[in-house]
PDB file of C-alpha atoms in Angstrom:
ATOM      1  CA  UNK A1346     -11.715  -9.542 -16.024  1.00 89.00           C
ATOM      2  CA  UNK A1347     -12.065 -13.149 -14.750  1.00 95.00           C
ATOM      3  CA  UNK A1348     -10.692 -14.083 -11.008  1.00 96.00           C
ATOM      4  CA  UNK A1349     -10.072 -17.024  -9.125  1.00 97.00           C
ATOM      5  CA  UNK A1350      -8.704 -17.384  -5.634  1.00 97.00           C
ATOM      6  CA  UNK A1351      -7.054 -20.312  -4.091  1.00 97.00           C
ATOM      7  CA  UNK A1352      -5.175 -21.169  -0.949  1.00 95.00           C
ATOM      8  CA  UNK A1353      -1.391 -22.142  -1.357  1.00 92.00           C
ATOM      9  CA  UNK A1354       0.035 -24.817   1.359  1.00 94.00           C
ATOM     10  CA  UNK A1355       0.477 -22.209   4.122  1.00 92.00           C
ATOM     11  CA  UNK A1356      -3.099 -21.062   4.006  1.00 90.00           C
ATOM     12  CA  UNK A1357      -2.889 -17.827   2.376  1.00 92.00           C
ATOM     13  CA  UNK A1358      -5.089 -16.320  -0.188  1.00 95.00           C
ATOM     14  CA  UNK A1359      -3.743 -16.448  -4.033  1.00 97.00           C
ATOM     15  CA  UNK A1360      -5.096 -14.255  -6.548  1.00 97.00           C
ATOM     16  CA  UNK A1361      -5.046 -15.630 -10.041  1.00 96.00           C
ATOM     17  CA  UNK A1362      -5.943 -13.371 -12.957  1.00 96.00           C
ATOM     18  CA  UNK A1363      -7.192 -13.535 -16.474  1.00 93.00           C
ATOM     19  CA  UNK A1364      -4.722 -12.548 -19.167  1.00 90.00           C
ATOM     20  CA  UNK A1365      -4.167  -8.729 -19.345  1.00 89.00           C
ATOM     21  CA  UNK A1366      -4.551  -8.138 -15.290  1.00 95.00           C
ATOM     22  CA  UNK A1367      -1.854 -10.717 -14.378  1.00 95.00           C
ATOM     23  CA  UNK A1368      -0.236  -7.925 -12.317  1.00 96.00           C
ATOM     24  CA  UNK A1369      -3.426  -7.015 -10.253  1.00 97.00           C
ATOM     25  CA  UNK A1370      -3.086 -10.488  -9.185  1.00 96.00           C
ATOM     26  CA  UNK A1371       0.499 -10.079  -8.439  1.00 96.00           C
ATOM     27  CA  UNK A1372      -0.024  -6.633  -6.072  1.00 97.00           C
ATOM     28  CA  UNK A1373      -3.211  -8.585  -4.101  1.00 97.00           C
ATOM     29  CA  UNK A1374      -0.276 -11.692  -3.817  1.00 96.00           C
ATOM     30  CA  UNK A1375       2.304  -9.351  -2.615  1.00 96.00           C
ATOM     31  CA  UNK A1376       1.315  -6.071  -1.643  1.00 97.00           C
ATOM     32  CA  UNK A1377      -1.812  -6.898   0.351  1.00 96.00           C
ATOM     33  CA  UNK A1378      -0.745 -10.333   1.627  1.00 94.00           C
ATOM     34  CA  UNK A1379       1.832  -8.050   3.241  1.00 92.00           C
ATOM     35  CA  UNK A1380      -0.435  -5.663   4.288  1.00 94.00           C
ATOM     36  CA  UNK A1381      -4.038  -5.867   4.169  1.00 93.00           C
ATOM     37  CA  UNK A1382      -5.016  -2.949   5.656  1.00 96.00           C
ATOM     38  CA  UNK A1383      -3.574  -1.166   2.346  1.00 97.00           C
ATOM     39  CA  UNK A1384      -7.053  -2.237   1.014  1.00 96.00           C
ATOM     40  CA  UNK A1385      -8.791   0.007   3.773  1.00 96.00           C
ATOM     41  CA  UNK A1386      -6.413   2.667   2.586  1.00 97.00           C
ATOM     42  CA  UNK A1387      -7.626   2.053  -1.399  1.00 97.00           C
ATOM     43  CA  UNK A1388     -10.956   1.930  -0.130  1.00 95.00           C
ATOM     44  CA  UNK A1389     -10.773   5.018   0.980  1.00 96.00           C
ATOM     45  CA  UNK A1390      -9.123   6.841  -1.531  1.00 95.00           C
ATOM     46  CA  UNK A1391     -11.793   5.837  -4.125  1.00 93.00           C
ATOM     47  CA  UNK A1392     -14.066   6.979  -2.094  1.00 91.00           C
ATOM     48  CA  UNK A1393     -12.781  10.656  -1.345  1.00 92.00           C
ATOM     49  CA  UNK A1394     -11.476  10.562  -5.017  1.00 90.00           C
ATOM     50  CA  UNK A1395     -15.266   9.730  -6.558  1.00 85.00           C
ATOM     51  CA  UNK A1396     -16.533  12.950  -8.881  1.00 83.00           C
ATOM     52  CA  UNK A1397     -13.560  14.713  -8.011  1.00 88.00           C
ATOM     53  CA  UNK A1398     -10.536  15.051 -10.906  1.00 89.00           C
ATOM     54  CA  UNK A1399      -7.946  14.475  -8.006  1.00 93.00           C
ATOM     55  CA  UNK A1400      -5.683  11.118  -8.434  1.00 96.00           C
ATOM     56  CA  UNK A1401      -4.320   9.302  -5.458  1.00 97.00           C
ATOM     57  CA  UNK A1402      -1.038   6.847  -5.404  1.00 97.00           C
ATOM     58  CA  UNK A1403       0.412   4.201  -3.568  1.00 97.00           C
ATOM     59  CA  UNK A1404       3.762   3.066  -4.071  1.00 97.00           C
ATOM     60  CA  UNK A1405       4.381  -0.574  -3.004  1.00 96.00           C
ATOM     61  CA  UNK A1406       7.423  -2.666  -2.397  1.00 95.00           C
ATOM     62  CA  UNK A1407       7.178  -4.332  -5.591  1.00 95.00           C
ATOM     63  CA  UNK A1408       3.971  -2.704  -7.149  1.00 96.00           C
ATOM     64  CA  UNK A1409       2.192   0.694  -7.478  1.00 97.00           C
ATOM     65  CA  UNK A1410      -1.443   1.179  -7.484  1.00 97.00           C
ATOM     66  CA  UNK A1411      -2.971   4.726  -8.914  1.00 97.00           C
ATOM     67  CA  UNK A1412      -6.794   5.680  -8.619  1.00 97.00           C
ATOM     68  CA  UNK A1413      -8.322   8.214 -10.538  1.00 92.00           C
ATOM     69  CA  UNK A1414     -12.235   8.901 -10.767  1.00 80.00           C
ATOM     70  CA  UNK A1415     -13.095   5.876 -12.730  1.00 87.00           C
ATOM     71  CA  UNK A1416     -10.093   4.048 -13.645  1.00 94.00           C
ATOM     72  CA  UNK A1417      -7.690   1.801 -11.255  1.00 96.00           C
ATOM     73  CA  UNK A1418      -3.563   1.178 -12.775  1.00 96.00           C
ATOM     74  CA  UNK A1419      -1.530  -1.300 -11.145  1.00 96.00           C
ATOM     75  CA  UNK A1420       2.224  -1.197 -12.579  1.00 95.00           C
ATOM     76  CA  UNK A1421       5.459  -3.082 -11.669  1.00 94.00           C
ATOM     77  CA  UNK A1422       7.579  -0.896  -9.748  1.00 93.00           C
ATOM     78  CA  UNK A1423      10.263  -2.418 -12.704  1.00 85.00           C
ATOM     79  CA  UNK A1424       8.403  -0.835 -15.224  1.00 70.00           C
ATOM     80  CA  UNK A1425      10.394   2.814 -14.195  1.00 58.00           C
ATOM     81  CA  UNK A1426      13.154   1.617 -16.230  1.00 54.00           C
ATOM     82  CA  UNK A1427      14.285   4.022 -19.037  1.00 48.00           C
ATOM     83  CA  UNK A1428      13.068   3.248 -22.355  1.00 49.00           C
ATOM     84  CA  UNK A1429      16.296   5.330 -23.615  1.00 54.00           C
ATOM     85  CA  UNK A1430      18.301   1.938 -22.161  1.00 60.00           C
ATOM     86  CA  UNK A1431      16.444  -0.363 -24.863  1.00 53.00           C
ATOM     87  CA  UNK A1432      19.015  -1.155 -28.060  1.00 60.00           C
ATOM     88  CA  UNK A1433      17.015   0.048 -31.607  1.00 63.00           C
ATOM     89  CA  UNK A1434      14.708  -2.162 -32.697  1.00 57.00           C
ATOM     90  CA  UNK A1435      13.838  -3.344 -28.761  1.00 49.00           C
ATOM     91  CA  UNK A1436      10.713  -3.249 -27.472  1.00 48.00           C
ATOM     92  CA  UNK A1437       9.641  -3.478 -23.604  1.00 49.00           C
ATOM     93  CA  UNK A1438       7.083  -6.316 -22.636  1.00 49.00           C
ATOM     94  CA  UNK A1439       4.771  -5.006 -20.376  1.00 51.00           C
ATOM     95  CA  UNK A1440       1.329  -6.927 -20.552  1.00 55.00           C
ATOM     96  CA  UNK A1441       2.192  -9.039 -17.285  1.00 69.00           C
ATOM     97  CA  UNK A1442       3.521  -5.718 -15.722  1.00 89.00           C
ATOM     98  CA  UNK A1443       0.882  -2.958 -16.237  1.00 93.00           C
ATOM     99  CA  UNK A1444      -2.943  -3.298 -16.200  1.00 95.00           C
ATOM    100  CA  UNK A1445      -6.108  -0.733 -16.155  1.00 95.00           C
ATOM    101  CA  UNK A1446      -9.289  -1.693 -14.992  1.00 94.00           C
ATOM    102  CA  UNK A1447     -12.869   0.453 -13.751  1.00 93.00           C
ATOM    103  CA  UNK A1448     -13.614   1.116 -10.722  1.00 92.00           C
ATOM    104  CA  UNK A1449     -16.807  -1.085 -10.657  1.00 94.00           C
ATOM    105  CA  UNK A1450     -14.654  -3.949 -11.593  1.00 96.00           C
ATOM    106  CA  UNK A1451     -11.833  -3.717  -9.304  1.00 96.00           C
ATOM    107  CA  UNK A1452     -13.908  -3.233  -6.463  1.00 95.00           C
ATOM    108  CA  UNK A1453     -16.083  -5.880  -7.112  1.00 96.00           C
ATOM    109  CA  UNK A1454     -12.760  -8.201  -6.476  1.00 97.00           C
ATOM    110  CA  UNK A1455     -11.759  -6.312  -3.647  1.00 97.00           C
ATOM    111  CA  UNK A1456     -15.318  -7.120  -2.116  1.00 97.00           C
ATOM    112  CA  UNK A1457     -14.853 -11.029  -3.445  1.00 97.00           C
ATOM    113  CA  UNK A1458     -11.314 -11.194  -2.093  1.00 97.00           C
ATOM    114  CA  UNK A1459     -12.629  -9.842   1.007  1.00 96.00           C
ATOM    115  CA  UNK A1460     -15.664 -12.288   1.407  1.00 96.00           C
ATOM    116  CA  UNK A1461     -13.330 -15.177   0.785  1.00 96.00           C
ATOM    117  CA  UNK A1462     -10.330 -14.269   3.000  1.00 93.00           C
ATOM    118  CA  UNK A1463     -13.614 -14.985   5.689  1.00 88.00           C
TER     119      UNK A1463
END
């Protein structure tokens, strides 16, 4: 999973993503530009949620992020649309919508992100 941040022309932090996590980018870009105490919040989930089989949620404006014990999803709110809607023979792109990543990883860029927002 390959990061890179940048400032845009009003000084905030972008996220930019490798292919496959586009939409972790996206939730740091909106969800925790918006908020960015929600990271405190994830933070703090993984940590009550570590060797325990519990799962914890949080359910964005645009974007939902879901911890487990070892795994982190991030998933476009859009994505709750019903597959039953699709004609026959349709398929649903999701790559840029839905990505899974481990813990290690994801909070590894959460400690990055942080150390550059500085």
């Amino acid at each position: 999973m390959d990061y890179q941040f940048v400032k845009d022309i009003e000084g905030n932090v972008r996220v930019q993503m490798s292919m496959d996590h586009e939409v972790i980018g996206h939730w740091f870009n909106e969800e925790v530009n918006a908020d960015p105490a929600l990271l405190d919040q994830v933070v703090k989930a993984a940590t009550t949620l570590k060797g325990t089989e519990q799962q914890w949620q949080h359910t964005g404006r645009e974007y939902t992020i879901a911890l487990s014990d070892d795994e982190v999803m991030i998933q476009a709110n859009l994505l709750a649309i019903s597959i039953d809607e699709l004609d026959e023979g349709m398929s649903y792109y999701d790559q840029e919508s839905l990505a899974f990543c481990g813990f290690e990883d994801f909070f590894a860029l959460v400690a990055a992100y942080r150390q550059f927002c500085r």
